[in-house]
Short mmCIF file of C-alpha atoms and ligand atoms in Angstrom, two decimals:
data_model
loop_
_atom_site.label_atom_id
_atom_site.label_comp_id
_atom_site.label_asym_id
_atom_site.label_seq_id
_atom_site.Cartn_x
_atom_site.Cartn_y
_atom_site.Cartn_z
CA MET A 1 129.65 143.54 25.63
CA GLY A 2 125.93 143.20 24.98
CA LYS A 3 122.72 144.93 25.84
CA ALA A 4 120.27 142.68 27.62
CA HIS A 5 118.79 139.95 25.45
CA ASN A 6 118.53 136.17 25.66
CA LEU A 7 119.07 136.54 29.36
CA ARG A 8 118.43 133.21 30.99
CA HIS A 9 120.88 130.37 30.72
CA ASP A 10 118.08 128.40 29.03
CA GLY A 11 117.65 131.18 26.49
CA GLN A 12 114.27 132.52 27.69
CA MET A 13 113.55 136.04 28.78
CA THR A 14 111.20 136.44 31.72
CA PHE A 15 111.40 140.12 32.49
CA GLN A 16 111.82 143.41 30.74
CA PRO A 17 115.44 144.36 31.29
CA PRO A 18 116.18 148.04 31.83
CA THR A 19 118.01 149.73 28.99
CA ASN A 20 120.85 150.72 31.29
CA LEU A 21 121.72 147.08 32.00
CA THR A 22 124.94 145.97 30.30
CA ILE A 23 125.87 142.30 30.19
CA VAL A 24 129.59 141.89 29.77
CA ASN A 25 129.34 138.57 27.96
CA HIS A 26 132.86 138.44 26.58
CA PRO A 27 134.14 134.85 26.09
CA LEU A 28 136.90 135.37 28.65
CA VAL A 29 134.38 136.57 31.24
CA LEU A 30 131.92 133.73 30.60
CA HIS A 31 134.66 131.09 30.65
CA LYS A 32 136.05 132.32 33.95
CA LEU A 33 132.53 132.62 35.38
CA THR A 34 131.81 128.99 34.53
CA LEU A 35 134.93 127.92 36.43
CA MET A 36 133.79 130.03 39.40
CA ARG A 37 130.30 128.51 39.39
CA ASP A 38 131.69 124.97 39.62
CA LYS A 39 131.34 123.87 43.26
CA ASN A 40 134.60 121.92 42.98
CA THR A 41 136.67 125.02 42.24
CA PRO A 42 138.96 125.62 45.24
CA THR A 43 138.98 128.88 47.20
CA ALA A 44 142.31 130.16 45.90
CA VAL A 45 141.30 129.57 42.28
CA PHE A 46 137.87 131.15 42.87
CA ARG A 47 139.52 134.27 44.31
CA GLN A 48 141.99 134.53 41.45
CA LEU A 49 139.23 134.14 38.85
CA LEU A 50 137.15 136.83 40.54
CA ARG A 51 140.12 139.17 40.47
CA GLU A 52 140.62 138.53 36.76
CA ILE A 53 136.93 138.97 35.90
CA SER A 54 136.69 142.19 37.88
CA LEU A 55 139.47 143.64 35.79
CA LEU A 56 137.52 142.79 32.65
CA LEU A 57 134.31 144.22 34.11
CA ALA A 58 136.13 147.41 35.10
CA TYR A 59 137.23 147.81 31.50
CA GLU A 60 133.56 147.99 30.42
CA VAL A 61 132.36 150.06 33.37
CA CYS A 62 134.93 152.71 32.45
CA ARG A 63 134.21 152.69 28.72
CA ASP A 64 132.32 156.00 28.65
CA LEU A 65 134.43 157.99 31.10
CA PRO A 66 134.77 161.58 29.86
CA MET A 67 138.09 162.31 28.20
CA THR A 68 140.24 165.37 27.69
CA THR A 69 143.70 165.83 26.22
CA ARG A 70 147.08 166.66 27.69
CA HIS A 71 150.02 168.17 25.88
CA ILE A 72 152.99 165.76 26.01
CA GLU A 73 156.15 165.15 24.05
CA THR A 74 156.92 161.66 22.82
CA PRO A 75 160.56 160.91 21.91
CA VAL A 76 159.52 161.72 18.34
CA ALA A 77 157.07 164.65 18.45
CA PRO A 78 154.78 166.78 20.61
CA MET A 79 151.13 165.72 20.70
CA GLU A 80 147.79 166.38 22.36
CA ALA A 81 147.22 162.96 23.97
CA PRO A 82 143.93 161.60 25.37
CA ILE A 83 143.60 161.30 29.13
CA ILE A 84 140.67 160.65 31.49
CA MET A 85 139.06 163.89 32.67
CA GLY A 86 138.19 164.83 36.24
CA LYS A 87 139.13 163.57 39.65
CA LYS A 88 140.14 160.01 40.44
CA LEU A 89 137.29 157.53 40.66
CA VAL A 90 135.84 156.11 43.84
CA ILE A 91 135.23 152.38 44.14
CA VAL A 92 132.81 151.46 46.91
CA SER A 93 132.87 147.87 48.09
CA ILE A 94 129.78 146.37 49.67
CA LEU A 95 131.30 144.18 52.39
CA ARG A 96 132.32 141.57 52.49
CA ALA A 97 132.00 139.98 49.07
CA GLY A 98 132.54 143.33 47.32
CA ASN A 99 136.20 143.16 48.31
CA GLY A 100 136.77 140.37 45.81
CA LEU A 101 135.71 142.64 42.95
CA LEU A 102 137.51 145.61 44.48
CA GLU A 103 140.96 144.00 44.26
CA GLY A 104 140.83 143.40 40.53
CA MET A 105 139.41 146.87 39.92
CA LEU A 106 142.31 148.39 41.84
CA ASP A 107 144.74 146.48 39.62
CA LEU A 108 143.33 148.47 36.71
CA LEU A 109 142.56 151.71 38.60
CA PRO A 110 145.38 151.88 41.18
CA SER A 111 144.79 155.55 42.06
CA ALA A 112 141.08 155.16 42.74
CA ARG A 113 139.77 156.16 46.16
CA VAL A 114 138.00 153.42 48.07
CA GLY A 115 134.88 153.36 50.23
CA HIS A 116 133.33 150.52 52.21
CA ILE A 117 129.76 149.85 53.21
CA GLY A 118 129.04 147.04 55.64
CA LEU A 119 125.62 145.48 55.24
CA TYR A 120 124.48 142.05 56.20
CA ARG A 121 121.31 140.34 55.18
CA ASP A 122 119.07 139.32 58.04
CA PRO A 123 118.56 135.61 57.29
CA LYS A 124 114.91 135.70 58.36
CA THR A 125 113.66 138.93 56.77
CA LEU A 126 116.33 139.06 54.00
CA GLN A 127 116.44 142.82 54.78
CA PRO A 128 119.80 144.67 54.91
CA VAL A 129 121.26 145.90 58.22
CA GLU A 130 124.10 148.49 58.09
CA TYR A 131 127.13 148.05 60.40
CA TYR A 132 129.84 150.11 58.63
CA PHE A 133 129.97 153.16 56.37
CA LYS A 134 133.13 155.00 55.29
CA VAL A 135 133.53 156.78 51.95
CA PRO A 136 135.71 159.71 50.74
CA ASP A 137 134.37 163.11 51.90
CA ASP A 138 134.41 164.52 48.37
CA ILE A 139 132.50 161.63 46.81
CA ALA A 140 130.01 164.14 45.35
CA SER A 141 132.63 165.35 42.87
CA ARG A 142 133.83 161.90 41.73
CA THR A 143 132.50 159.13 39.53
CA THR A 144 131.65 156.22 41.83
CA ILE A 145 131.65 152.52 40.98
CA VAL A 146 129.81 150.37 43.51
CA VAL A 147 130.98 146.74 43.54
CA ASP A 148 128.77 143.94 44.85
CA PRO A 149 129.23 140.54 43.19
CA MET A 150 125.72 139.16 43.70
CA LEU A 151 122.65 141.26 42.84
CA ALA A 152 120.14 138.88 44.44
CA THR A 153 117.09 140.51 46.04
CA GLY A 154 118.63 143.91 45.28
CA ASN A 155 117.56 145.15 48.72
CA SER A 156 120.99 145.68 50.28
CA THR A 157 122.45 147.15 47.11
CA ALA A 158 119.56 149.60 46.80
CA VAL A 159 120.02 150.64 50.44
CA ALA A 160 123.76 151.12 49.90
CA LEU A 161 123.03 153.41 46.98
CA ASP A 162 120.50 155.35 49.11
CA ARG A 163 123.26 155.99 51.63
CA LEU A 164 125.75 157.06 48.96
CA LYS A 165 123.24 159.50 47.48
CA GLU A 166 122.61 160.92 50.97
CA LYS A 167 126.39 161.61 51.04
CA GLY A 168 126.05 163.50 47.76
CA ALA A 169 127.26 160.84 45.30
CA LYS A 170 125.71 161.58 41.90
CA ASN A 171 127.58 159.88 39.11
CA LEU A 172 127.12 156.25 40.14
CA ARG A 173 127.51 152.88 38.41
CA LEU A 174 126.85 149.43 39.82
CA CYS A 175 129.15 146.54 38.95
CA THR A 176 128.09 142.99 39.82
CA LEU A 177 129.23 139.55 38.75
CA LEU A 178 125.87 137.77 38.73
CA ALA A 179 122.36 139.18 38.87
CA ALA A 180 118.87 137.75 39.34
CA PRO A 181 115.98 139.31 37.38
CA GLU A 182 114.29 140.11 40.72
CA GLY A 183 117.36 142.02 41.91
CA ILE A 184 117.68 143.97 38.67
CA GLU A 185 114.02 144.99 38.82
CA ARG A 186 114.16 146.00 42.48
CA PHE A 187 117.40 147.93 42.06
CA HIS A 188 116.29 149.64 38.87
CA GLN A 189 113.01 150.75 40.47
CA ALA A 190 114.92 152.34 43.34
CA HIS A 191 117.76 153.79 41.24
CA PRO A 192 116.76 154.12 37.58
CA ASP A 193 119.61 156.62 37.09
CA VAL A 194 122.32 154.07 37.94
CA PRO A 195 123.63 151.87 35.11
CA ILE A 196 124.16 148.20 35.99
CA PHE A 197 127.03 146.10 34.63
CA THR A 198 127.04 142.34 35.13
CA ALA A 199 128.68 139.26 33.63
CA ALA A 200 125.42 137.28 33.56
CA VAL A 201 121.74 137.34 34.49
CA ASP A 202 120.62 134.04 35.97
CA GLU A 203 117.19 132.44 36.13
CA LYS A 204 115.74 133.32 39.52
CA LEU A 205 116.15 133.49 43.29
CA ASN A 206 115.37 130.49 45.45
CA GLU A 207 113.41 130.62 48.72
CA HIS A 208 116.61 131.40 50.66
CA GLY A 209 117.45 134.39 48.47
CA TYR A 210 120.22 132.59 46.56
CA ILE A 211 120.70 133.12 42.85
CA VAL A 212 119.88 130.01 40.77
CA PRO A 213 121.97 128.46 39.30
CA GLY A 214 124.39 131.06 40.70
CA LEU A 215 127.61 130.11 42.43
CA GLY A 216 126.56 129.82 46.06
CA ASP A 217 127.58 132.29 48.73
CA ALA A 218 130.19 134.50 47.09
CA GLY A 219 131.71 135.57 50.42
CA ASP A 220 132.05 132.02 51.67
CA ARG A 221 133.52 130.84 48.40
CA MET A 222 136.12 133.63 48.19
CA PHE A 223 137.14 133.47 51.85
CA GLY A 224 136.71 129.73 52.43
CA THR A 225 134.40 130.23 55.40
CA LYS A 226 132.17 127.25 54.68
N1 URA B 1 124.59 136.38 47.94
C1 URA B 1 125.44 135.39 47.54
O1 URA B 1 126.59 135.35 47.92
N2 URA B 1 124.94 134.43 46.73
C2 URA B 1 123.69 134.43 46.27
O2 URA B 1 123.31 133.53 45.51
C3 URA B 1 122.83 135.47 46.69
C4 URA B 1 123.31 136.43 47.52
#
């Protein structure tokens, strides 16, 4: 895990990264991400890799969860054993690509509650349009991890977080696979209280709002729709 430095794949830094940005640049994550970026990687392999990476990302996103202890008895002796405090987490998937990250997270956090937010990006304006919103009623009292693999313009992710805060969500974290500097800046301006976790920060967005070099359309690549 690293704090943001040396961000671009060519080693240059073009923006001031927020201090609450964490780049999960573990060798396993970066290796799997490279395989995912390759345009020749087939759909089934892409999906499997995403599932594996999301598990590794979840490990970091959960690193600072508050702990308490529980009295148990091992076969050898009683002990006060560490256990995660509070209610089960909520994972909110930004449809549809968020579902790829969601599956791996649920492998690690099987009891988590799950929410879904449906947003699509208007291809002309690049602005988000909401078509679905369903999250647990008691989200205000739970830690919430929002999963959205591509933080591109940051517009739709920022809007999704607006909606979650309207519902009372307070303790929020954002987990992405790839981020563009533009998306990080936009998101951080809107939600400076929300820590961002990502496997990599790429160079820029292109004129179509795609992350460069990126991996293409994450939804299309995981579902084989193009
Ligand atoms: N969404 C994607 O799936 N890919 C990008 O590069 C940008 C947004």
